[in-house]
Rosetta silent file (secondary structure, phi, psi, omega in degrees, C-alpha in Angstrom):
SEQUENCE: MTNTSSAWRLVASREVDVKLRDKGFIISMIITVLLIVAISVVLSIISSKHDHDSVVVTDDKAAAIVKVAQQDLAARGSTDKTEVVRAADEAEAHRELQNDDNMVYLHQKDGQWHLDGYDKTPSADGSSTGAMERAVAVAAVADNAKVAGVDASTMTKGMSLQTGQVRPSDGTSEAVGYILAIVFSVLFMMSAIYYGVMIANSVVEEKQSRIVEILLTGVRARQLLIGKIVGNTVLAVGQLIIICGLSMLAVSFSQ
SCORE:     score description
SCORE:     0.000 S_00000001
   1 L     0.000  144.134 -177.090  -69.583   58.215  -66.928 S_00000001
   2 L   -59.546  142.474  178.051  -69.544   55.238  -69.260 S_00000001
   3 L   -50.637  129.752 -175.440  -71.342   52.120  -68.046 S_00000001
   4 H   -60.177  -39.230 -175.779  -68.870   50.072  -65.967 S_00000001
   5 H   -67.111  -25.784 -177.392  -69.794   46.746  -67.565 S_00000001
   6 H  -109.873   -6.947 -176.055  -69.019   47.971  -71.072 S_00000001
   7 H   -62.580  -48.321 -176.950  -66.258   50.491  -70.380 S_00000001
   8 H   -67.184  -31.397  177.185  -63.372   48.028  -70.402 S_00000001
   9 H   -66.018  -39.555  178.825  -64.732   46.400  -73.591 S_00000001
  10 H   -64.114  -42.554  178.625  -64.771   49.800  -75.286 S_00000001
  11 H   -65.605  -42.845  179.581  -61.182   50.477  -74.209 S_00000001
  12 H   -62.043  -43.169  179.144  -60.050   47.014  -75.345 S_00000001
  13 H   -62.306  -39.995  178.774  -61.715   47.494  -78.733 S_00000001
  14 H   -64.258  -41.464  179.983  -60.001   50.860  -79.112 S_00000001
  15 H   -60.730  -45.213 -179.992  -56.592   49.338  -78.286 S_00000001
  16 H   -63.748  -44.459 -178.114  -56.997   46.641  -80.922 S_00000001
  17 H   -63.496  -42.497 -179.484  -58.206   49.133  -83.525 S_00000001
  18 H   -65.121  -43.479 -179.019  -55.323   51.552  -82.880 S_00000001
  19 H   -65.879  -39.312 -179.019  -52.674   48.809  -83.052 S_00000001
  20 H   -69.760  -17.637  177.360  -54.082   47.355  -86.256 S_00000001
  21 L   -96.184   -5.541 -178.390  -53.833   50.792  -87.869 S_00000001
  22 L   -81.572  119.259 -177.682  -50.257   51.330  -86.686 S_00000001
  23 H   -63.418  -37.928  178.864  -47.816   50.869  -89.598 S_00000001
  24 H   -61.321  -41.742  178.713  -44.952   50.017  -87.258 S_00000001
  25 H   -64.841  -43.737 -179.192  -46.982   47.226  -85.671 S_00000001
  26 H   -64.693  -44.357 -179.466  -48.032   45.834  -89.062 S_00000001
  27 H   -63.809  -44.095  179.258  -44.475   45.922  -90.469 S_00000001
  28 H   -63.736  -35.827  177.875  -43.013   44.215  -87.392 S_00000001
  29 H   -65.256  -44.864 -179.895  -45.726   41.557  -87.599 S_00000001
  30 H   -63.199  -43.788  179.576  -44.976   40.862  -91.271 S_00000001
  31 H   -62.556  -42.966  179.656  -41.218   40.652  -90.612 S_00000001
  32 H   -62.963  -44.471  179.565  -41.762   38.277  -87.680 S_00000001
  33 H   -62.060  -45.905  179.840  -44.065   36.033  -89.703 S_00000001
  34 H   -62.350  -39.089  179.484  -41.632   35.904  -92.637 S_00000001
  35 H   -65.118  -46.410 -179.591  -38.749   35.096  -90.291 S_00000001
  36 H   -64.740  -42.848  179.367  -40.618   32.279  -88.547 S_00000001
  37 H   -63.154  -42.182  179.383  -41.856   30.820  -91.841 S_00000001
  38 H   -62.255  -43.454  178.740  -38.335   30.950  -93.317 S_00000001
  39 H   -64.888  -39.703  179.391  -36.881   29.161  -90.292 S_00000001
  40 H   -62.950  -42.329  179.862  -39.663   26.563  -90.430 S_00000001
  41 H   -65.514  -44.684  179.090  -39.001   25.849  -94.107 S_00000001
  42 H   -61.794  -43.466  178.166  -35.234   25.566  -93.548 S_00000001
  43 H   -60.300  -43.753 -179.945  -35.818   23.261  -90.580 S_00000001
  44 H   -63.927  -41.513 -179.478  -38.146   21.087  -92.625 S_00000001
  45 H   -66.074  -41.382 -178.702  -35.676   20.859  -95.521 S_00000001
  46 H   -66.915  -42.719 -174.608  -32.781   19.986  -93.222 S_00000001
  47 H   -85.441  -13.945 -178.145  -34.689   17.364  -91.258 S_00000001
  48 L   -69.037  147.537  179.238  -36.588   15.824  -94.184 S_00000001
  49 L  -105.155  109.186 -176.267  -35.451   12.426  -95.454 S_00000001
  50 L   -75.961  144.545  176.565  -35.239   12.443  -99.206 S_00000001
  51 L   -75.567  153.201 -176.843  -36.136    9.341 -101.154 S_00000001
  52 L   -94.711  152.206  176.667  -33.384    7.706 -103.192 S_00000001
  53 L  -128.744    1.366  175.895  -33.384    7.241 -106.955 S_00000001
  54 E  -131.100  129.970 -177.377  -30.066    5.430 -107.479 S_00000001
  55 E  -121.790  121.956  178.316  -29.269    2.031 -105.973 S_00000001
  56 E   -84.844  133.337  177.473  -25.750    0.599 -105.966 S_00000001
  57 E  -134.003  156.451  179.119  -25.515   -3.182 -106.371 S_00000001
  58 L  -119.160   -0.497  178.968  -22.608   -5.592 -106.683 S_00000001
  59 L  -147.528  168.311 -176.956  -24.388   -8.670 -108.049 S_00000001
  60 H   -68.507  -31.208 -177.952  -27.179   -9.703 -110.396 S_00000001
  61 H   -64.000  -44.695  178.297  -29.460  -10.811 -107.571 S_00000001
  62 H   -67.036  -38.038  178.746  -29.567   -7.336 -106.042 S_00000001
  63 H   -62.428  -38.494  179.108  -29.986   -5.786 -109.504 S_00000001
  64 H   -65.065  -37.328  178.495  -32.996   -8.025 -110.129 S_00000001
  65 H   -64.641  -40.944  179.009  -34.571   -6.862 -106.854 S_00000001
  66 H   -62.817  -40.687  179.446  -34.132   -3.224 -107.879 S_00000001
  67 H   -65.025  -40.016  176.971  -35.825   -3.927 -111.222 S_00000001
  68 H   -63.838  -39.762  178.534  -38.739   -5.619 -109.458 S_00000001
  69 H   -62.584  -39.799  178.727  -38.999   -2.602 -107.148 S_00000001
  70 H   -64.708  -40.275  176.915  -39.143   -0.282 -110.164 S_00000001
  71 H   -63.659  -38.180  178.531  -41.933   -2.362 -111.681 S_00000001
  72 H   -63.476  -43.208  178.559  -43.767   -2.193 -108.358 S_00000001
  73 H   -62.643  -43.274 -179.902  -43.488    1.610 -108.309 S_00000001
  74 H   -63.821  -39.772 -179.644  -44.740    1.862 -111.894 S_00000001
  75 H   -65.894  -28.575 -179.297  -47.682   -0.424 -111.132 S_00000001
  76 L   -89.710    2.446  178.556  -48.653    1.809 -108.209 S_00000001
  77 L    76.132   18.190 -179.584  -48.534    4.922 -110.373 S_00000001
  78 L   -79.738  145.409  177.095  -45.565    6.420 -108.526 S_00000001
  79 L   -88.129   -7.742  178.042  -43.318    8.921 -110.290 S_00000001
  80 L   -69.036  147.011  179.301  -40.304    7.775 -108.247 S_00000001
  81 L  -131.398  147.943  176.648  -37.688    5.767 -110.088 S_00000001
  82 L  -119.477  116.357 -178.390  -34.912    3.456 -108.943 S_00000001
  83 E  -102.088  134.627  179.981  -31.849    3.306 -111.161 S_00000001
  84 E   -83.143  129.297  174.233  -29.325    0.466 -110.884 S_00000001
  85 E  -119.733  116.401 -176.560  -25.681    1.475 -110.477 S_00000001
  86 E   -83.811  139.884  175.293  -23.260   -1.434 -110.768 S_00000001
  87 L  -131.345  147.552 -176.593  -20.147   -1.630 -108.590 S_00000001
  88 L   -70.384  -37.628 -178.268  -17.376   -4.219 -108.713 S_00000001
  89 L  -153.576 -177.129 -176.852  -17.209   -4.748 -104.958 S_00000001
  90 H   -64.755  -38.163 -179.878  -18.243   -3.337 -101.606 S_00000001
  91 H   -61.389  -42.962  178.534  -15.385   -0.817 -101.499 S_00000001
  92 H   -67.506  -36.356  177.520  -16.439    0.665 -104.824 S_00000001
  93 H   -61.731  -41.037  178.628  -20.060    0.717 -103.658 S_00000001
  94 H   -65.039  -36.857  177.770  -19.026    2.743 -100.606 S_00000001
  95 H   -65.681  -38.842  177.534  -17.170    5.214 -102.831 S_00000001
  96 H   -62.311  -41.300  178.948  -20.288    5.626 -104.961 S_00000001
  97 H   -63.154  -40.690 -178.304  -22.309    6.365 -101.830 S_00000001
  98 H   -64.775  -30.434 -177.593  -19.780    8.936 -100.686 S_00000001
  99 H   -82.933  -16.771 -176.418  -20.015   10.771 -104.011 S_00000001
 100 L  -141.912  110.705 -178.552  -23.821   10.945 -104.053 S_00000001
 101 L   -67.342  -19.607 -177.303  -25.932   11.590 -100.942 S_00000001
 102 L   -96.251   24.244 -177.835  -29.067   10.497 -102.803 S_00000001
 103 E  -119.355  147.533  178.322  -27.731    6.997 -103.441 S_00000001
 104 E  -128.395  164.216 -175.289  -28.169    3.794 -101.428 S_00000001
 105 E  -120.233  116.323  178.973  -26.441    0.432 -101.390 S_00000001
 106 E  -101.191  122.502 -179.792  -28.474   -2.801 -101.625 S_00000001
 107 E  -154.539  164.041 -179.821  -26.631   -5.949 -100.588 S_00000001
 108 E  -114.314  134.493 -179.279  -27.111   -9.232  -98.769 S_00000001
 109 E  -142.066  122.793  179.829  -25.100  -10.226  -95.715 S_00000001
 110 L    54.242   41.767  176.917  -25.538  -13.392  -93.647 S_00000001
 111 L    79.068    0.830 -178.656  -28.906  -14.096  -95.263 S_00000001
 112 E  -116.066  129.780  177.139  -30.253  -10.604  -94.488 S_00000001
 113 E   -79.886  139.617 -179.563  -30.827   -7.928  -97.099 S_00000001
 114 E  -126.233  140.189  174.205  -29.505   -4.451  -96.234 S_00000001
 115 E  -123.444  104.643 -171.888  -30.289   -1.053  -97.747 S_00000001
 116 E  -114.174  139.660  167.486  -27.644    1.420  -96.570 S_00000001
 117 E   -93.632 -179.809 -179.277  -27.041    5.110  -97.091 S_00000001
 118 L   -82.879  -61.098 -179.617  -23.645    6.688  -96.593 S_00000001
 119 L  -120.708   11.221  174.657  -24.115    8.974  -93.601 S_00000001
 120 L  -149.419  146.218 -179.384  -27.881    8.674  -93.094 S_00000001
 121 L   -77.396  132.720  178.363  -30.309    5.791  -92.900 S_00000001
 122 L   -56.372  140.747 -179.251  -32.786    5.599  -95.824 S_00000001
 123 L   -64.553  126.781  178.505  -36.263    6.718  -94.846 S_00000001
 124 L   -69.867  -18.463 -179.245  -38.486    3.751  -94.040 S_00000001
 125 L   -89.096   -6.364 -178.557  -41.466    5.828  -95.197 S_00000001
 126 L   -67.793  145.130 -179.066  -40.052    6.441  -98.689 S_00000001
 127 H   -65.090  -36.397  179.592  -41.914    4.912 -101.617 S_00000001
 128 H   -67.041  -40.985  177.758  -38.688    3.502 -103.091 S_00000001
 129 H   -63.603  -41.952  177.813  -37.751    1.857  -99.800 S_00000001
 130 H   -62.278  -42.273  178.304  -41.226    0.338  -99.541 S_00000001
 131 H   -64.799  -38.331  178.855  -41.007   -1.006 -103.092 S_00000001
 132 H   -65.019  -40.084 -179.919  -37.556   -2.413 -102.352 S_00000001
 133 H   -65.673  -40.001  177.386  -38.833   -4.150  -99.239 S_00000001
 134 H   -66.389  -37.674  178.451  -41.684   -5.761 -101.164 S_00000001
 135 H   -66.294  -37.909  176.972  -39.243   -6.877 -103.863 S_00000001
 136 H   -63.527  -40.453  179.116  -36.986   -8.406 -101.200 S_00000001
 137 H   -62.654  -42.396  178.421  -39.961  -10.315  -99.788 S_00000001
 138 H   -62.435  -44.050 -179.533  -40.789  -11.706 -103.236 S_00000001
 139 H   -65.420  -38.937 -179.626  -37.171  -12.755 -103.783 S_00000001
 140 H   -66.062  -41.681  178.277  -36.953  -14.370 -100.345 S_00000001
 141 H   -63.533  -41.919  179.509  -40.115  -16.397 -100.898 S_00000001
 142 H   -63.024  -41.134  179.815  -38.837  -17.538 -104.285 S_00000001
 143 H   -68.307  -44.051 -178.178  -35.497  -18.614 -102.799 S_00000001
 144 H   -69.030  -29.391  179.957  -37.031  -20.386  -99.822 S_00000001
 145 H   -66.771  -22.148  179.676  -39.551  -22.169 -102.030 S_00000001
 146 L   -77.177  -16.580 -178.853  -36.667  -23.909 -103.760 S_00000001
 147 L   -84.709  128.473 -177.870  -35.604  -25.536 -100.549 S_00000001
 148 L   -81.181  143.989  173.608  -37.282  -28.900  -99.968 S_00000001
 149 L    70.248   31.184 -179.546  -38.942  -29.799  -96.690 S_00000001
 150 L   -93.580  152.702  177.024  -39.064  -26.320  -95.206 S_00000001
 151 L   -96.622  179.761 -174.211  -41.659  -25.161  -92.679 S_00000001
 152 H   -63.388  -38.192 -178.915  -43.634  -21.896  -92.691 S_00000001
 153 H   -66.254  -34.695  178.240  -41.176  -20.021  -90.486 S_00000001
 154 H   -70.872  -33.006 -179.901  -38.309  -20.898  -92.810 S_00000001
 155 H   -62.070  -29.468 -178.130  -40.306  -19.732  -95.817 S_00000001
 156 L   -98.682    4.199 -179.392  -40.438  -16.207  -94.400 S_00000001
 157 L   -65.128  133.481  177.201  -36.815  -16.115  -93.287 S_00000001
 158 L    76.799   16.246 -177.048  -34.920  -13.134  -94.671 S_00000001
 159 L   -84.319  -13.254 -179.583  -38.043  -11.389  -95.978 S_00000001
 160 L   -88.871  155.526  178.322  -37.409   -8.157  -94.084 S_00000001
 161 E  -114.014  117.256 -177.996  -35.210   -5.330  -95.326 S_00000001
 162 E   -94.541  125.314 -179.897  -32.964   -3.778  -92.714 S_00000001
 163 E   -96.029  151.938 -179.279  -31.953   -0.152  -93.281 S_00000001
 164 E  -166.590 -162.939  178.413  -28.737    1.390  -92.030 S_00000001
 165 E  -145.403  149.346 -176.630  -25.805    3.577  -93.010 S_00000001
 166 L   -72.700  -47.709 -178.807  -22.197    2.927  -93.947 S_00000001
 167 L   -92.880  129.661  179.143  -20.634    5.739  -91.933 S_00000001
 168 L   -57.886  146.838 -178.760  -21.515    5.873  -88.217 S_00000001
 169 L   -64.510  134.547  178.877  -23.590    8.879  -87.214 S_00000001
 170 L   -96.820    6.534  177.081  -21.500   11.822  -86.030 S_00000001
 171 L    80.404    7.848 -178.120  -24.408   13.408  -84.188 S_00000001
 172 H   -61.967  -46.418 -178.655  -24.683   16.323  -86.627 S_00000001
 173 H   -61.212  -42.121  178.808  -28.435   15.891  -87.167 S_00000001
 174 H   -64.147  -39.383  179.696  -29.044   15.690  -83.428 S_00000001
 175 H   -65.609  -41.735  178.763  -26.915   18.801  -82.887 S_00000001
 176 H   -62.088  -44.816  178.496  -28.799   20.716  -85.596 S_00000001
 177 H   -61.806  -39.434  179.488  -32.132   19.742  -84.048 S_00000001
 178 H   -65.299  -44.998 -179.684  -30.895   20.778  -80.592 S_00000001
 179 H   -63.526  -44.796 -179.664  -29.638   24.157  -81.858 S_00000001
 180 H   -65.193  -34.580  176.788  -32.851   24.864  -83.773 S_00000001
 181 H   -63.358  -40.777  177.706  -34.905   23.958  -80.699 S_00000001
 182 H   -64.852  -42.661 -179.939  -32.920   26.520  -78.698 S_00000001
 183 H   -59.030  -46.842  179.880  -33.369   29.122  -81.464 S_00000001
 184 H   -65.199  -38.273  178.841  -37.142   28.639  -81.489 S_00000001
 185 H   -62.546  -43.718  179.111  -37.264   28.737  -77.685 S_00000001
 186 H   -63.973  -41.807  179.731  -35.338   32.021  -77.647 S_00000001
 187 H   -60.724  -44.242 -179.428  -37.590   33.480  -80.370 S_00000001
 188 H   -71.596  -32.750  175.679  -40.754   32.643  -78.453 S_00000001
 189 H   -64.660  -43.083  177.772  -39.210   33.909  -75.207 S_00000001
 190 H   -64.034  -36.450  177.416  -38.359   37.195  -76.951 S_00000001
 191 H   -63.526  -43.077  179.617  -41.901   37.315  -78.332 S_00000001
 192 H   -63.088  -41.549  178.229  -43.331   36.880  -74.839 S_00000001
 193 H   -64.371  -43.562 -179.219  -41.065   39.646  -73.513 S_00000001
 194 H   -59.839  -46.257 -178.826  -41.975   41.909  -76.431 S_00000001
 195 H   -67.362  -35.774  177.202  -45.700   41.433  -75.890 S_00000001
 196 H   -63.425  -44.399  177.817  -45.287   41.960  -72.153 S_00000001
 197 H   -64.690  -39.151  179.506  -43.431   45.227  -72.731 S_00000001
 198 H   -60.860  -43.598  179.470  -46.032   46.241  -75.320 S_00000001
 199 H   -65.292  -44.068 -179.486  -48.834   45.714  -72.806 S_00000001
 200 H   -62.454  -44.626  179.637  -46.936   47.564  -70.076 S_00000001
 201 H   -63.358  -39.039 -179.441  -46.159   50.509  -72.351 S_00000001
 202 H   -64.088  -35.047 -177.995  -49.750   50.696  -73.522 S_00000001
 203 H   -70.128  -37.043 -173.152  -50.954   50.863  -69.935 S_00000001
 204 H  -101.600  -10.719 -172.345  -48.624   53.692  -68.921 S_00000001
 205 H   -60.654  -38.626 -175.778  -48.148   55.596  -72.193 S_00000001
 206 H   -77.721  -10.946  175.273  -51.128   57.873  -71.752 S_00000001
 207 H   -74.173  -13.355 -179.652  -50.000   58.837  -68.250 S_00000001
 208 H   -80.912   -5.725  179.407  -47.195   60.755  -69.942 S_00000001
 209 L  -136.286 -178.208 -179.208  -49.692   63.283  -71.279 S_00000001
 210 L   -84.882    3.231  179.565  -52.941   64.930  -70.265 S_00000001
 211 H   -61.677  -37.300 -177.107  -54.919   62.399  -72.338 S_00000001
 212 H   -62.543  -33.745  179.164  -55.367   60.213  -69.284 S_00000001
 213 H   -65.584  -37.083  178.372  -57.114   63.050  -67.462 S_00000001
 214 H   -68.250  -43.360 -179.072  -59.588   63.338  -70.312 S_00000001
 215 H   -63.701  -38.396 -176.466  -60.170   59.568  -70.409 S_00000001
 216 H   -70.298  -12.865  175.426  -60.705   59.367  -66.666 S_00000001
 217 L   -74.901  -20.786 -179.030  -63.599   61.787  -66.931 S_00000001
 218 L  -116.280  -17.561 -177.386  -65.550   59.145  -68.834 S_00000001
 219 L  -134.393  136.190  176.474  -63.976   55.850  -67.728 S_00000001
 220 L   -64.079  149.428 -177.928  -62.934   54.631  -64.305 S_00000001
 221 H   -58.660  -41.550 -179.232  -59.184   54.065  -63.893 S_00000001
 222 H   -63.984  -42.741  179.466  -59.671   50.361  -63.153 S_00000001
 223 H   -66.319  -35.261  178.063  -61.791   49.842  -66.271 S_00000001
 224 H   -63.506  -45.617 -179.765  -59.233   51.748  -68.347 S_00000001
 225 H   -66.676  -43.296  179.465  -56.390   49.505  -67.172 S_00000001
 226 H   -61.347  -45.038 -179.701  -58.416   46.312  -67.620 S_00000001
 227 H   -61.398  -42.350  179.126  -59.422   47.317  -71.142 S_00000001
 228 H   -64.304  -44.580 -179.548  -55.845   48.101  -72.137 S_00000001
 229 H   -64.169  -45.518 -179.724  -54.527   44.826  -70.739 S_00000001
 230 H   -63.726  -45.830 -178.713  -57.296   42.763  -72.358 S_00000001
 231 H   -60.590  -47.082 -179.581  -56.961   44.489  -75.736 S_00000001
 232 H   -71.727  -30.484  175.809  -53.198   44.062  -75.947 S_00000001
 233 H   -66.394  -41.283  176.673  -53.396   40.494  -74.649 S_00000001
 234 H   -59.795  -43.091  177.786  -55.852   39.641  -77.429 S_00000001
 235 H   -62.105  -44.314 -178.330  -53.422   41.126  -79.959 S_00000001
 236 H   -63.774  -47.967  179.553  -50.485   39.183  -78.509 S_00000001
 237 H   -63.616  -40.629  178.152  -52.324   35.855  -78.439 S_00000001
 238 H   -60.938  -41.910  178.007  -53.666   36.475  -81.942 S_00000001
 239 H   -62.836  -44.022  179.757  -50.158   37.135  -83.246 S_00000001
 240 H   -63.228  -39.344  178.516  -48.809   33.958  -81.669 S_00000001
 241 H   -64.343  -43.219  178.589  -51.649   31.917  -83.163 S_00000001
 242 H   -62.714  -44.802 -179.237  -50.981   33.389  -86.618 S_00000001
 243 H   -62.329  -47.540 -179.789  -47.237   32.747  -86.323 S_00000001
 244 H   -64.238  -42.210 -179.664  -47.697   29.141  -85.158 S_00000001
 245 H   -63.080  -45.765  179.242  -50.340   28.460  -87.804 S_00000001
 246 H   -67.226  -34.649  177.595  -48.247   29.829  -90.663 S_00000001
 247 H   -63.223  -46.421  179.125  -45.174   27.962  -89.409 S_00000001
 248 H   -65.697  -36.720  178.152  -47.020   24.637  -89.425 S_00000001
 249 H   -65.361  -40.704  178.971  -48.491   25.452  -92.830 S_00000001
 250 H   -64.044  -41.230  178.894  -45.021   26.235  -94.211 S_00000001
 251 H   -65.195  -41.984 -178.186  -43.641   22.950  -92.891 S_00000001
 252 H   -64.734  -36.696 -179.788  -46.544   20.948  -94.346 S_00000001
 253 H   -76.846  -24.298 -177.820  -46.072   22.477  -97.814 S_00000001
 254 H   -88.512   -6.109 -179.206  -42.286   21.987  -97.781 S_00000001
 255 L   -81.600    0.000    0.000  -42.436   18.261  -96.997 S_00000001
């Protein structure tokens, strides 16, 4: 009879080898990976915050800030561009935003500069937003410097750029994130069930034929069961690691 210490390892190795040669197992693995990667890419695209390339303004002061921001981007070697779109008033600016999701509205209100999207807040991490914020700081310092007798705190007043959105959030993004979280949870739950059933079937499948009698002549029943469980568990964990790794890789490349 096979050495007890190595018997279960031999059985586990056989289980892995047989599964890796099974076309059905390979095809199901490929389909699962493609499905998870596709969902990850779609999730990343939906949740990503695109940078803006058109800025609506209603006065020359805001237009000058946009031009300074464009110069800042060019100086930093960025390929992003900020184009000025003139509007007669705030109402027209809002209409422009509604017609183009990739457009933002730069304006000043109560001494504070605002950069607003229509139904989503501009990404604070975007290169255009960063350039706009630096341009606002330059403009604020220039304006405050003209005021006589000001202290240091007054010199920095209004130097920040507050981002927001014209239309209040309707909770769509939160709902999409919630739904996708449920979808992923269900997928991983189904994966766990599938792997559990796979392990169970592997343990009992050979009892349906006389193969088990042949195996038991060389391997103890306990070692046979341990080897089958270990081998299929290794396959299951390996599949989950591959799926998670490819999903994260897909998200990183789609950002």
